Each structure stands twice: as structure tokens, then as C-alpha cells.
Short mmCIF file of C-alpha atoms in Angstrom, two decimals:
data_model
loop_
_atom_site.label_atom_id
_atom_site.label_comp_id
_atom_site.label_asym_id
_atom_site.label_seq_id
_atom_site.Cartn_x
_atom_site.Cartn_y
_atom_site.Cartn_z
CA UNK A 22 -4.46 9.92 -23.19
CA UNK A 23 -7.88 10.20 -21.46
CA UNK A 24 -8.12 12.65 -18.57
CA UNK A 25 -8.40 9.81 -16.01
CA UNK A 26 -4.87 8.64 -16.94
CA UNK A 27 -3.27 11.97 -17.83
CA UNK A 28 -0.38 13.69 -16.06
CA UNK A 29 -0.12 17.47 -15.72
CA UNK A 30 3.52 18.31 -14.87
CA UNK A 31 2.89 21.99 -15.55
CA UNK A 32 0.28 22.03 -12.72
CA UNK A 33 2.16 19.82 -10.27
CA UNK A 34 3.57 22.50 -7.96
CA UNK A 35 0.27 24.37 -7.69
CA UNK A 36 -1.77 21.21 -7.02
CA UNK A 37 0.61 20.00 -4.32
CA UNK A 38 0.70 23.44 -2.68
CA UNK A 39 -3.10 23.35 -2.40
CA UNK A 40 -3.05 19.89 -0.78
CA UNK A 41 -0.39 20.91 1.72
CA UNK A 42 -2.37 24.06 2.60
CA UNK A 43 -5.44 21.90 3.30
CA UNK A 44 -3.37 19.62 5.56
CA UNK A 45 -1.96 22.63 7.46
CA UNK A 46 -5.42 24.11 7.94
CA UNK A 47 -6.84 20.83 9.24
CA UNK A 48 -4.03 20.34 11.76
CA UNK A 49 -4.12 23.97 12.92
CA UNK A 50 -7.83 23.60 13.67
CA UNK A 51 -7.05 20.47 15.68
CA UNK A 52 -4.30 22.13 17.75
CA UNK A 53 -5.43 25.76 17.75
CA UNK A 54 -3.66 26.59 21.02
CA UNK A 55 -0.21 25.38 19.92
CA UNK A 56 2.04 26.39 17.00
CA UNK A 57 2.26 23.93 14.13
CA UNK A 58 5.76 22.89 13.00
CA UNK A 59 6.72 23.67 9.42
CA UNK A 60 5.41 20.97 7.11
CA UNK A 61 8.18 18.89 5.53
CA UNK A 62 7.06 18.40 1.91
CA UNK A 63 8.18 15.34 -0.07
CA UNK A 64 7.46 15.52 -3.78
CA UNK A 65 6.81 12.76 -6.32
CA UNK A 66 8.16 12.16 -9.78
CA UNK A 67 5.88 13.90 -12.28
CA UNK A 68 5.36 10.80 -14.47
CA UNK A 69 5.76 7.01 -14.24
CA UNK A 70 5.34 7.01 -10.46
CA UNK A 71 2.68 4.32 -9.98
CA UNK A 72 4.07 0.82 -9.52
CA UNK A 73 0.67 -0.85 -9.68
CA UNK A 74 -2.43 -0.31 -11.80
CA UNK A 75 -5.77 -1.94 -12.52
CA UNK A 76 -7.73 -1.84 -15.76
CA UNK A 77 -11.15 -3.24 -16.49
CA UNK A 78 -11.58 -5.13 -19.76
CA UNK A 79 -14.22 -3.83 -22.17
CA UNK A 80 -15.60 -6.41 -24.61
CA UNK A 81 -16.80 -5.15 -28.01
CA UNK A 82 -18.87 -7.70 -29.92
CA UNK A 83 -20.06 -11.17 -28.98
CA UNK A 84 -18.03 -13.84 -27.18
CA UNK A 85 -15.82 -15.60 -28.06
CA UNK A 86 -14.89 -13.49 -31.11
CA UNK A 87 -15.13 -10.02 -29.54
CA UNK A 88 -12.29 -7.52 -29.28
CA UNK A 89 -11.04 -6.70 -25.81
CA UNK A 90 -9.77 -3.35 -24.56
CA UNK A 91 -8.11 -2.09 -21.37
CA UNK A 92 -10.24 0.73 -20.00
CA UNK A 93 -10.61 3.07 -17.02
CA UNK A 94 -13.53 5.21 -15.86
CA UNK A 95 -13.79 8.82 -14.78
CA UNK A 96 -15.11 9.23 -11.24
CA UNK A 97 -18.91 9.23 -11.35
CA UNK A 98 -19.03 8.33 -15.06
CA UNK A 99 -19.63 4.84 -16.45
CA UNK A 100 -18.38 5.59 -19.97
CA UNK A 101 -15.24 3.49 -20.60
CA UNK A 102 -12.05 5.21 -21.75
CA UNK A 103 -9.56 3.00 -23.55
CA UNK A 104 -6.04 3.33 -22.18
CA UNK A 105 -3.28 2.78 -24.74
CA UNK A 106 -0.65 4.59 -22.67
CA UNK A 107 -0.60 5.19 -18.92
CA UNK A 108 1.82 8.03 -18.12
CA UNK A 109 1.13 7.69 -14.37
CA UNK A 110 2.20 4.04 -14.49
CA UNK A 111 5.75 2.78 -14.22
CA UNK A 112 7.70 2.31 -17.42
CA UNK A 113 7.40 -1.43 -16.86
CA UNK A 114 3.60 -1.22 -16.80
CA UNK A 115 3.63 0.73 -20.07
CA UNK A 116 5.97 -1.86 -21.57
CA UNK A 117 3.66 -4.72 -20.56
CA UNK A 118 0.32 -3.18 -21.55
CA UNK A 119 0.44 -3.75 -25.35
CA UNK A 120 1.73 -7.31 -24.88
CA UNK A 121 -1.14 -8.14 -22.53
CA UNK A 122 -3.68 -6.42 -24.76
CA UNK A 123 -2.60 -8.65 -27.64
CA UNK A 124 -2.51 -11.78 -25.47
CA UNK A 125 -6.12 -11.45 -24.30
CA UNK A 126 -7.57 -11.22 -27.81
CA UNK A 127 -7.62 -15.03 -28.31
CA UNK A 128 -10.47 -16.53 -26.33
CA UNK A 129 -8.32 -18.89 -24.23
CA UNK A 130 -7.01 -15.93 -22.17
CA UNK A 131 -9.67 -13.40 -23.09
CA UNK A 132 -13.04 -15.12 -22.76
CA UNK A 133 -15.01 -13.53 -19.91
CA UNK A 134 -11.95 -11.73 -18.57
CA UNK A 135 -13.08 -8.84 -16.36
CA UNK A 136 -9.91 -7.02 -15.32
CA UNK A 137 -6.13 -6.92 -15.62
CA UNK A 138 -3.87 -5.80 -12.76
CA UNK A 139 -0.17 -4.96 -12.91
CA UNK A 140 2.22 -5.01 -9.96
CA UNK A 141 5.76 -3.80 -10.71
CA UNK A 142 8.82 -2.79 -8.73
CA UNK A 143 11.93 -0.63 -8.96
CA UNK A 144 13.88 -3.86 -9.52
CA UNK A 145 11.91 -4.37 -12.79
CA UNK A 146 10.09 -7.37 -11.34
CA UNK A 147 6.49 -7.70 -12.51
CA UNK A 148 3.27 -9.62 -11.92
CA UNK A 149 0.18 -9.64 -14.14
CA UNK A 150 -3.13 -10.76 -12.59
CA UNK A 151 -6.02 -11.75 -14.85
CA UNK A 152 -9.48 -12.07 -13.28
CA UNK A 153 -12.38 -13.94 -14.88
CA UNK A 154 -16.12 -14.33 -14.71
CA UNK A 155 -15.73 -17.99 -15.69
CA UNK A 156 -14.35 -21.04 -13.94
CA UNK A 157 -10.63 -21.43 -14.56
CA UNK A 158 -10.74 -24.93 -13.08
CA UNK A 159 -12.27 -26.02 -16.34
CA UNK A 160 -15.16 -24.93 -18.51
CA UNK A 161 -16.70 -26.34 -21.63
CA UNK A 162 -14.56 -24.12 -23.89
CA UNK A 163 -11.09 -24.57 -22.33
CA UNK A 164 -9.33 -26.79 -19.83
CA UNK A 165 -7.19 -25.41 -17.03
CA UNK A 166 -4.15 -26.84 -18.80
CA UNK A 167 -4.96 -24.87 -21.99
CA UNK A 168 -5.23 -21.64 -19.97
CA UNK A 169 -1.94 -22.41 -18.20
CA UNK A 170 -0.17 -22.98 -21.51
CA UNK A 171 -1.41 -19.64 -22.84
CA UNK A 172 -0.35 -17.99 -19.57
CA UNK A 173 3.06 -19.66 -19.88
CA UNK A 174 3.42 -18.14 -23.36
CA UNK A 175 2.61 -14.71 -21.90
CA UNK A 176 5.17 -15.30 -19.14
CA UNK A 177 7.82 -16.16 -21.75
CA UNK A 178 7.09 -12.94 -23.66
CA UNK A 179 7.10 -10.66 -20.63
CA UNK A 180 9.16 -12.35 -17.90
CA UNK A 181 6.30 -11.49 -15.53
CA UNK A 182 4.57 -13.85 -13.12
CA UNK A 183 1.04 -14.55 -14.37
CA UNK A 184 -1.80 -15.03 -11.89
CA UNK A 185 -5.25 -16.24 -12.94
CA UNK A 186 -8.26 -15.73 -10.69
CA UNK A 187 -11.82 -16.97 -10.81
CA UNK A 188 -14.36 -17.66 -8.08
CA UNK A 189 -12.61 -19.50 -5.23
CA UNK A 190 -9.73 -20.48 -7.52
CA UNK A 191 -6.25 -19.08 -8.16
CA UNK A 192 -3.40 -20.32 -10.33
CA UNK A 193 0.16 -18.96 -10.59
CA UNK A 194 2.33 -19.42 -13.71
CA UNK A 195 6.01 -18.55 -14.07
CA UNK A 196 6.92 -18.39 -10.39
CA UNK A 197 6.76 -20.33 -7.14
CA UNK A 198 4.37 -17.83 -5.58
CA UNK A 199 2.33 -14.69 -6.23
CA UNK A 200 4.90 -12.13 -5.08
CA UNK A 201 7.36 -9.69 -6.62
CA UNK A 202 10.60 -8.43 -5.08
CA UNK A 203 11.04 -4.74 -4.30
CA UNK A 204 14.17 -2.98 -3.03
CA UNK A 205 13.80 0.33 -1.21
CA UNK A 206 16.67 2.61 -0.18
CA UNK A 207 16.23 4.01 3.33
CA UNK A 208 18.95 6.28 4.72
CA UNK A 209 21.73 4.25 3.14
CA UNK A 210 20.16 0.83 3.83
CA UNK A 211 18.91 -1.33 0.96
CA UNK A 212 15.77 -3.09 2.19
CA UNK A 213 14.24 -6.03 0.32
CA UNK A 214 10.51 -6.69 0.38
CA UNK A 215 8.25 -9.38 -1.02
CA UNK A 216 5.04 -7.75 -2.25
CA UNK A 217 2.03 -9.99 -2.71
CA UNK A 218 -0.62 -9.81 -5.40
CA UNK A 219 -3.86 -8.58 -3.89
CA UNK A 220 -2.21 -7.26 -0.70
CA UNK A 221 -1.78 -3.57 0.04
CA UNK A 222 1.41 -1.90 -1.13
CA UNK A 223 2.31 1.77 -1.33
CA UNK A 224 1.72 2.55 -5.04
CA UNK A 225 4.42 5.20 -5.37
CA UNK A 226 7.74 3.50 -4.59
CA UNK A 227 9.83 6.67 -4.78
CA UNK A 228 7.63 8.46 -2.26
CA UNK A 229 7.44 5.32 -0.14
CA UNK A 230 11.23 5.50 0.27
CA UNK A 231 10.83 9.08 1.49
CA UNK A 232 8.12 8.05 3.95
CA UNK A 233 10.30 5.28 5.37
CA UNK A 234 13.33 7.59 5.60
CA UNK A 235 11.27 10.24 7.43
CA UNK A 236 9.87 7.73 9.94
CA UNK A 237 13.33 6.24 10.43
CA UNK A 238 14.84 9.68 11.04
CA UNK A 239 12.01 10.58 13.44
CA UNK A 240 12.80 7.56 15.61
CA UNK A 241 16.62 7.70 15.57
CA UNK A 242 18.11 7.47 19.03
CA UNK A 243 14.99 5.89 20.51
CA UNK A 244 15.15 4.05 23.78
CA UNK A 245 13.01 1.08 24.73
CA UNK A 246 10.41 -0.69 22.61
CA UNK A 247 8.08 0.09 19.73
CA UNK A 248 4.48 -1.04 19.42
CA UNK A 249 3.06 -0.98 15.89
CA UNK A 250 -0.59 -1.33 14.94
CA UNK A 251 -1.74 -2.15 11.39
CA UNK A 252 1.70 -3.48 10.36
CA UNK A 253 0.47 -5.09 7.11
CA UNK A 254 3.33 -6.77 5.28
CA UNK A 255 5.92 -5.09 7.48
CA UNK A 256 6.96 -2.19 5.23
CA UNK A 257 7.55 0.24 8.11
CA UNK A 258 8.39 -2.52 10.59
CA UNK A 259 11.51 -3.53 8.65
CA UNK A 260 12.67 0.08 8.31
CA UNK A 261 12.11 1.11 11.95
CA UNK A 262 13.16 -2.01 13.86
CA UNK A 263 16.91 -1.12 14.07
CA UNK A 264 16.00 2.03 16.04
CA UNK A 265 14.46 0.07 18.94
CA UNK A 266 15.40 -2.65 21.40
CA UNK A 267 12.29 -4.68 20.63
CA UNK A 268 9.22 -4.27 18.43
CA UNK A 269 5.75 -5.74 18.79
CA UNK A 270 3.78 -5.42 15.53
CA UNK A 271 0.11 -6.39 15.31
CA UNK A 272 -2.02 -7.25 12.31
CA UNK A 273 -5.33 -9.10 11.87
CA UNK A 274 -4.74 -10.63 8.42
CA UNK A 275 -3.12 -14.07 8.54
CA UNK A 276 -1.59 -13.57 5.08
CA UNK A 277 -0.15 -10.17 6.06
CA UNK A 278 1.39 -11.62 9.23
CA UNK A 279 3.11 -14.32 7.15
CA UNK A 280 4.34 -11.70 4.67
CA UNK A 281 5.66 -9.45 7.45
CA UNK A 282 7.56 -12.36 9.01
CA UNK A 283 9.01 -13.23 5.60
CA UNK A 284 10.20 -9.65 5.04
CA UNK A 285 11.74 -9.46 8.49
CA UNK A 286 13.66 -12.70 7.90
CA UNK A 287 14.82 -11.55 4.45
CA UNK A 288 16.33 -8.43 6.01
CA UNK A 289 17.89 -10.36 8.95
CA UNK A 290 15.84 -8.52 11.58
CA UNK A 291 15.32 -10.54 14.74
CA UNK A 292 14.09 -8.06 17.36
CA UNK A 293 10.49 -8.04 16.10
CA UNK A 294 7.52 -10.15 17.14
CA UNK A 295 4.48 -10.08 14.86
CA UNK A 296 1.18 -10.91 16.55
CA UNK A 297 -2.13 -11.69 14.90
CA UNK A 298 -4.30 -10.06 17.55
CA UNK A 299 -7.05 -7.41 17.59
CA UNK A 300 -6.38 -3.98 19.03
CA UNK A 301 -8.75 -4.69 21.92
CA UNK A 302 -6.39 -7.35 23.29
CA UNK A 303 -3.40 -5.03 22.99
CA UNK A 304 -5.34 -2.30 24.80
CA UNK A 305 -6.26 -4.70 27.58
CA UNK A 306 -2.67 -5.88 27.98
CA UNK A 307 -1.34 -2.32 28.15
CA UNK A 308 -3.98 -1.28 30.66
CA UNK A 309 -3.84 -4.25 33.04
CA UNK A 310 -0.20 -5.26 32.69
CA UNK A 311 -1.23 -8.85 32.00
CA UNK A 312 -0.34 -10.71 28.82
CA UNK A 313 -3.14 -12.51 26.97
CA UNK A 314 -2.50 -16.09 25.89
CA UNK A 315 -2.01 -15.16 22.23
CA UNK A 316 0.73 -12.68 23.25
CA UNK A 317 2.59 -14.86 25.73
CA UNK A 318 5.21 -15.98 23.19
CA UNK A 319 6.27 -12.40 22.35
CA UNK A 320 8.81 -12.10 25.18
CA UNK A 321 7.87 -8.43 25.65
CA UNK A 322 6.43 -6.83 28.77
CA UNK A 323 3.53 -4.91 27.29
CA UNK A 324 2.83 -3.16 30.56
CA UNK A 325 6.09 -1.22 30.09
CA UNK A 326 5.43 -0.16 26.50
CA UNK A 327 3.22 2.75 27.53
CA UNK A 328 6.39 4.70 28.27
CA UNK A 329 7.73 3.99 24.76
CA UNK A 330 6.73 4.64 21.16
CA UNK A 331 3.72 3.75 19.05
CA UNK A 332 3.64 3.61 15.25
CA UNK A 333 0.29 3.60 13.40
CA UNK A 334 -0.56 3.64 9.71
CA UNK A 335 -4.33 3.08 9.79
CA UNK A 336 -6.83 2.83 6.92
CA UNK A 337 -8.64 5.95 5.66
CA UNK A 338 -11.12 5.77 8.53
CA UNK A 339 -8.29 6.56 10.95
CA UNK A 340 -7.99 5.22 14.49
CA UNK A 341 -11.00 3.52 16.00
CA UNK A 342 -11.95 4.22 19.63
CA UNK A 343 -9.83 1.35 20.99
CA UNK A 344 -6.72 2.39 19.06
CA UNK A 345 -7.17 6.01 20.15
CA UNK A 346 -7.18 4.84 23.76
CA UNK A 347 -4.02 2.82 23.10
CA UNK A 348 -2.30 5.81 21.49
CA UNK A 349 -3.05 8.11 24.43
CA UNK A 350 -1.00 5.81 26.67
CA UNK A 351 2.27 6.25 24.76
CA UNK A 352 4.86 8.96 25.25
CA UNK A 353 5.54 9.25 21.51
CA UNK A 354 3.27 8.51 18.54
CA UNK A 355 4.40 8.31 14.93
CA UNK A 356 1.20 8.51 12.88
CA UNK A 357 1.19 8.04 9.09
CA UNK A 358 -2.14 8.79 7.45
CA UNK A 359 -3.72 8.59 4.00
CA UNK A 360 -6.58 10.90 5.05
CA UNK A 361 -5.81 14.39 6.46
CA UNK A 362 -9.39 14.73 7.76
CA UNK A 363 -9.27 11.67 10.02
CA UNK A 364 -5.69 12.51 10.98
CA UNK A 365 -6.86 15.93 12.21
CA UNK A 366 -9.75 14.30 14.08
CA UNK A 367 -7.40 11.90 15.86
CA UNK A 368 -4.84 14.62 16.61
CA UNK A 369 -7.63 16.69 18.17
CA UNK A 370 -8.44 13.78 20.51
CA UNK A 371 -4.77 13.50 21.51
CA UNK A 372 -4.13 17.24 21.79
CA UNK A 373 -4.89 17.49 25.54
CA UNK A 374 -1.98 15.17 26.34
CA UNK A 375 0.30 15.31 23.28
CA UNK A 376 1.81 18.03 21.10
CA UNK A 377 2.92 17.84 17.46
CA UNK A 378 6.70 17.89 17.01
CA UNK A 379 6.97 17.12 13.28
CA UNK A 380 4.62 17.21 10.29
CA UNK A 381 5.29 15.83 6.82
CA UNK A 382 3.38 15.66 3.54
CA UNK A 383 4.10 12.87 1.05
CA UNK A 384 2.65 13.20 -2.46
CA UNK A 385 1.85 9.53 -3.05
CA UNK A 386 -0.97 10.42 -5.44
CA UNK A 387 -0.06 13.30 -7.79
CA UNK A 388 -2.88 15.02 -9.70
CA UNK A 389 -5.50 13.86 -7.18
CA UNK A 390 -6.91 15.33 -3.98
CA UNK A 391 -5.32 12.56 -1.92
CA UNK A 392 -2.29 13.26 0.25
CA UNK A 393 -0.29 10.98 2.53
CA UNK A 394 0.91 12.69 5.68
CA UNK A 395 2.79 12.00 8.89
CA UNK A 396 2.98 13.52 12.34
CA UNK A 397 5.13 12.89 15.39
CA UNK A 398 3.36 13.57 18.67
CA UNK A 399 5.03 13.63 22.09
CA UNK A 400 3.50 13.67 25.55
CA UNK A 401 3.45 17.07 27.19
CA UNK A 402 5.74 17.54 30.18
#
């Protein structure tokens, strides 16, 4: 197994300890005048922890008779490494890989294919996405119908949904849509999620359950409402909603809003309103006490939410200036981060008014420098 895909169980404890120490040091520098709570560390499985994976396809020889190989690249190196086994990937991914490798050798599925992506779940559901540098709507070599028949054969062999992508075109074979079904256990509750091909999902399902359980525990006994920024497909929204009277969740992506609403309905949660609005409008509503037109159907008095709770799970860049201003207005902030550096930066900005009550480290990405983390901040008396 090439180094880029290799697991090192014998080094796991040491590598995680180093990442946690870096997180502690960053947060201590951000709150130097206050003690830091003990970091709650949540470990990953040592192998088969990634539920999704992407491989580029390396073509050896001339089209259409070339051989095709699933490859990955070391960071900063453009030499391809063929991946026959992927110990980091779920067992389902490893089961599907040789079948897909064989299926893309004939030109009807393999010609000008550029990458293969797997999305799997703990329920053993699976989706395989094939992306092309040719027009799947019909080219001189193959019709769309011929591609769909070959994709149907792959679906029959694997049971997976097959998605084909080319420029401005997408086709789904073997299912009504491009989603898989995941079930996550959160403090005794079985939550069901639709996960969509191409949308963000937490790659490590086992650690995701621990993240949801931690956030749920951190908000038990809450009073009032919750405001959530960056809600995505509603992963945290579904888990946290029962702890609050009402929830307002915001997201800019139209597809993510639809997915979040679907997941809320699936789990019979009816105290959440999902709004497709930018953070600037939320900030304005919280500051002025007025409700913009796009928020008028939420049936929530945003002017009162400043005394409640805020949940944020931002991208690696952390909170932008507007979201930082929003956060400062809340009594309690639950902040989940995929970047300890920007987390520390944002905590430093909030330190004059808020103190850290809980800190957690979640090893979403074993054998890498990346660490998911969470903090609970509360307004100082």
C-alpha cells in the first residue's frame, strides 16, 4: 500500500497526542489569562474509518484500448501511486474498488474517465460517481443509452447507485436520486440522514457520531432558541433541535437547504426553520430587532436570540468578520472547527466577553495533521 493510503496503528496514539498538544497550545495562547478546561479526546478507529474517497484515473496507453488504474498522489508530488487496497477506506469501499476497476477497462465506461468517487455509509449503502472529460449526452463513440446500460450492469454487480458526470450534465442509474442513507447513533437516538453526492459530509462516521453526541450533551437542558450558521445538510441541526424550543438554521446553498429540510422531515423534527440567507442579514436582524423579508416566515423573534445559543461549524477559514460580530452577541457559543489555528484566532476575538467552558478534540483524520475540535464558550458574568 503506498504511503499516501497507508495506516499506521502503531503510531496512532503518539500522532494524536501531538495534535491535541498543538490544539491546547493554540487555545492557551488565545485565552492566556484564563485556565483551559481539560481537553476531551475522542479517538477514531485505526483502519476503515473513511466513508468516502476519491481516486483519479491514470490511463496507460492510447485511447480507447488503454488500461486504467485508480491512483492517488502524495502531497506536492505528481507521480501517481496505484491503489489496489485502501486501508483508510470503509470495508465497503474496499469491496467496490476491484469491481469498479474492472468495469472501467472497457471503453464505454472508461474512455476519458478522469476520476472515481465512492460515498458509503454505516448502513452499507453506497454511491459510485464517475466523472468524464467527454460528453455523456452523446459522443461519436457511444450514446448516452450505451453508457447507461453499462452503468446499470455495474449497479447490478455492486448494488450501488451509479452517477455519471460530464460538463453541465449528470445522470443517475440505479436509484431515484443521488443520495445514500446514513444512520448515526447519538445518545441513544438513531438519526437518519440523506447524504448527497458532491455535498459535504463528515468523512469519518464513527467520529461524527461522537461529535454529535458531544454537541448534544453540551446543550442539554438549554432554554430558549438556537441560531445555527453554516448548517449544510442539517447534520448537527437534526441532533441538537430536541434540546431547544426553536431553531433557526441558515445556509447559502440552495441544494443544502433542501437536503437539511429533507433530513429534518425524515427525523420528524418540526421546531426548525431553515433559511437561505447570508450572515449579513442575520446580523442586521439581531442588531436592529427587525426581521428582513426573507426571514419573515420563520416565526422566530430574532431580536431575542442574542440571549440564547449559537452553533457554528464554519469552513477552514473560520468565522468571517460578520459572523464574529454575530457570535459576540450570544450568551453561549458552540463552535466546531476543522482548523485549530482559525479556531484560536476566533476564540481570541471572543475572549474579552466569553470564556471557554469545554474543549474537545475529534480525530476525524487519523495519520494526518488535521484535527476537528469543539469549544463551548459562555458570556462572562
